[in-house]
Amino acid sequence: MAQDSVDLSCDYQFWLQKLSVWDQASTLETQQDTCLHLAQFQEFLRKMYEALKEMDSNTVIERFPTIGQLLAKACWNPFILAYDESQKILIWCLCCLINKEPQNSGQSKLNYWIQGLLSHILSALRFDKEVALFTQGLGYAPIDYYAGLLKNMVLSLASELRENHLNGFNTQRRMAPERVASLSRVCVPLITLPDVDPLVEALLVCHGHEPQEILQQEFFEAVNEAVLLKKISLPVSAVVCLWLRHLPSLEKTMLHLFEKLISSERNCLRRIECFIKDSLLPQAACHPAIFRVVDEMFRCALLETDGAPEVIATIQVFTQCFVEALEKENKQLRFALKTYFPYTSPSLATVLLQDPQDIPQGQWLQTLKHISELLRKAVEDQTHGSCRGPFESWFLFIHFGGWAEMAAEQLLMSAAEPPTALLWLLAFYYGPCDGRQQRTQTMMADVVATCRRGDLQPYGQRRSPSPFPLLPVAKDERLPARSPGKPFFPEVI
């Protein structure tokens, strides 16, 4: 026991001298020396605490009269405070010096002085200053240190979340749901910081195995808002996860697209395509669940506007972008067509999904007749007045305006009697709610009017960059004003 006391006294003198040197000279050499001895100094502090806690404050002062000087120098050294458990052990040592019942002014002053040191250690503002000194000593500006610290922390958490996602049902290695939820809450005010992107993406992709959503609603809303305003750039896979996990975000994105189209002074078809691609909706719609929601909102807009040409044009441009994204993602469909178009014949959807330009010109008429037969069969076989009746076939057909254009061109080029199948096809395109006997008459009137306007040109040589010239496009590429008329499907509305 006596030998331990002698060793502690020797160590005490050694470290007091060391602290004085470190305090007086702030050179690279002294900083390197400090870092070299941090583990040994922490072990000394631990031994000092074990000795102090067995003494009262008066005995401590008698035994180590310069204890205050030693602890104060240690408390003001940023390297010591930043190392492992040194900060905590310093607090323990200072607490041993406090007089619980001070008997004189000297003891009261000592208590006040110790409280000041404790306040200094625990103060976040002071700690920031210490970190600044610490980072400057390492050759870094504080701003570089904090940015690097944030980046490393984000990457570490993102890596942990990815492992959490891959571990499946291995509960021992999974991150607790409460911690994941807490992370999503903490991220809300930090979402627009560039370095936080990996953590946001990892949170969106990590689904967990809980029956209920664990991420905060505020997190989803903040991420979606940042995506809409282009304040954050996430891969499409992360955006898909966002919209699948939080339906209001997908709905808000669609409404945002509609608002942009309505507020734009000049809505040419090329501009509509730009808006749609910029929204990431076509790429995300490769997932059938997202496509169904987007298509349903288009359906509602179509019914609310009684089939306005502007809405039809938007649907057709979106469909073209969607098909391009689908082909780019995978040459073979990952999901059956029935999952995208559940209320229509898969064979009809397969034919319509083809690009008319990919079909040899000699087969155009045959293909159009086949489409007309499939559509007519679908329409006439369905129960009259059903909400899933003719409207569904027409709604599918208007997605692919290139076929209607091709049918109109074939009629104009036909020298003999116009094929009834083409007349029916275009009559159905323009007047889906007319009776069977009225369709041919309606079609002929529309074709004559179109020819007089001069809007139809040979396929592939059109003025507009859009593949849908049946939607009349003026020279400035503005979409046509909507003409008043009765609803296409009043029984559906």
Short mmCIF file of N, CA and C in Angstrom, two decimals, residues 204 207 213 220 237-250 284 287-291 293:
data_model
loop_
_atom_site.label_atom_id
_atom_site.label_comp_id
_atom_site.label_asym_id
_atom_site.label_seq_id
_atom_site.Cartn_x
_atom_site.Cartn_y
_atom_site.Cartn_z
N LEU A 204 -34.43 5.13 -46.67
CA LEU A 204 -35.54 4.83 -47.57
C LEU A 204 -35.51 3.39 -48.05
N HIS A 207 -36.12 -1.39 -45.33
CA HIS A 207 -37.53 -1.57 -45.00
C HIS A 207 -37.73 -2.15 -43.60
N GLU A 213 -44.99 0.89 -40.47
CA GLU A 213 -43.92 1.80 -40.90
C GLU A 213 -43.23 2.42 -39.69
N PHE A 220 -40.59 11.49 -44.49
CA PHE A 220 -41.05 11.27 -45.86
C PHE A 220 -41.44 12.59 -46.52
N SER A 237 -34.13 4.42 -57.56
CA SER A 237 -34.51 3.33 -56.66
C SER A 237 -34.94 3.84 -55.29
N ALA A 238 -34.25 4.89 -54.79
CA ALA A 238 -34.62 5.46 -53.50
C ALA A 238 -35.94 6.22 -53.60
N VAL A 239 -36.15 6.93 -54.71
CA VAL A 239 -37.41 7.66 -54.90
C VAL A 239 -38.57 6.68 -55.01
N VAL A 240 -38.36 5.54 -55.67
CA VAL A 240 -39.39 4.51 -55.75
C VAL A 240 -39.76 4.02 -54.35
N CYS A 241 -38.75 3.78 -53.53
CA CYS A 241 -39.01 3.35 -52.14
C CYS A 241 -39.80 4.42 -51.38
N LEU A 242 -39.46 5.68 -51.59
CA LEU A 242 -40.18 6.77 -50.94
C LEU A 242 -41.65 6.74 -51.30
N TRP A 243 -41.95 6.63 -52.60
CA TRP A 243 -43.35 6.69 -53.05
C TRP A 243 -44.13 5.42 -52.72
N LEU A 244 -43.42 4.29 -52.65
CA LEU A 244 -44.10 3.05 -52.26
C LEU A 244 -44.43 3.04 -50.77
N ARG A 245 -43.57 3.65 -49.97
CA ARG A 245 -43.78 3.64 -48.51
C ARG A 245 -44.67 4.78 -48.04
N HIS A 246 -44.82 5.81 -48.87
CA HIS A 246 -45.60 6.98 -48.44
C HIS A 246 -46.42 7.48 -49.62
N LEU A 247 -47.64 6.97 -49.74
CA LEU A 247 -48.51 7.31 -50.87
C LEU A 247 -48.76 8.81 -50.99
N PRO A 248 -48.96 9.57 -49.90
CA PRO A 248 -49.17 11.02 -50.05
C PRO A 248 -48.04 11.73 -50.80
N SER A 249 -46.82 11.22 -50.69
CA SER A 249 -45.70 11.84 -51.42
C SER A 249 -45.86 11.65 -52.92
N LEU A 250 -46.31 10.46 -53.35
CA LEU A 250 -46.53 10.21 -54.77
C LEU A 250 -47.68 11.08 -55.29
N ALA A 284 -40.03 5.78 -62.28
CA ALA A 284 -40.58 5.12 -61.09
C ALA A 284 -41.78 4.26 -61.43
N HIS A 287 -42.37 0.35 -61.73
CA HIS A 287 -42.97 -0.48 -60.67
C HIS A 287 -44.49 -0.39 -60.82
N PRO A 288 -45.17 -1.52 -61.01
CA PRO A 288 -46.61 -1.49 -61.30
C PRO A 288 -47.46 -0.74 -60.28
N ALA A 289 -47.09 -0.82 -59.00
CA ALA A 289 -47.89 -0.14 -57.98
C ALA A 289 -47.88 1.36 -58.19
N ILE A 290 -46.73 1.91 -58.56
CA ILE A 290 -46.64 3.36 -58.81
C ILE A 290 -47.35 3.70 -60.12
N PHE A 291 -47.19 2.86 -61.16
CA PHE A 291 -47.88 3.12 -62.42
C PHE A 291 -49.39 3.17 -62.21
N VAL A 293 -51.13 3.99 -59.55
CA VAL A 293 -51.55 5.22 -58.87
C VAL A 293 -51.49 6.41 -59.83
#
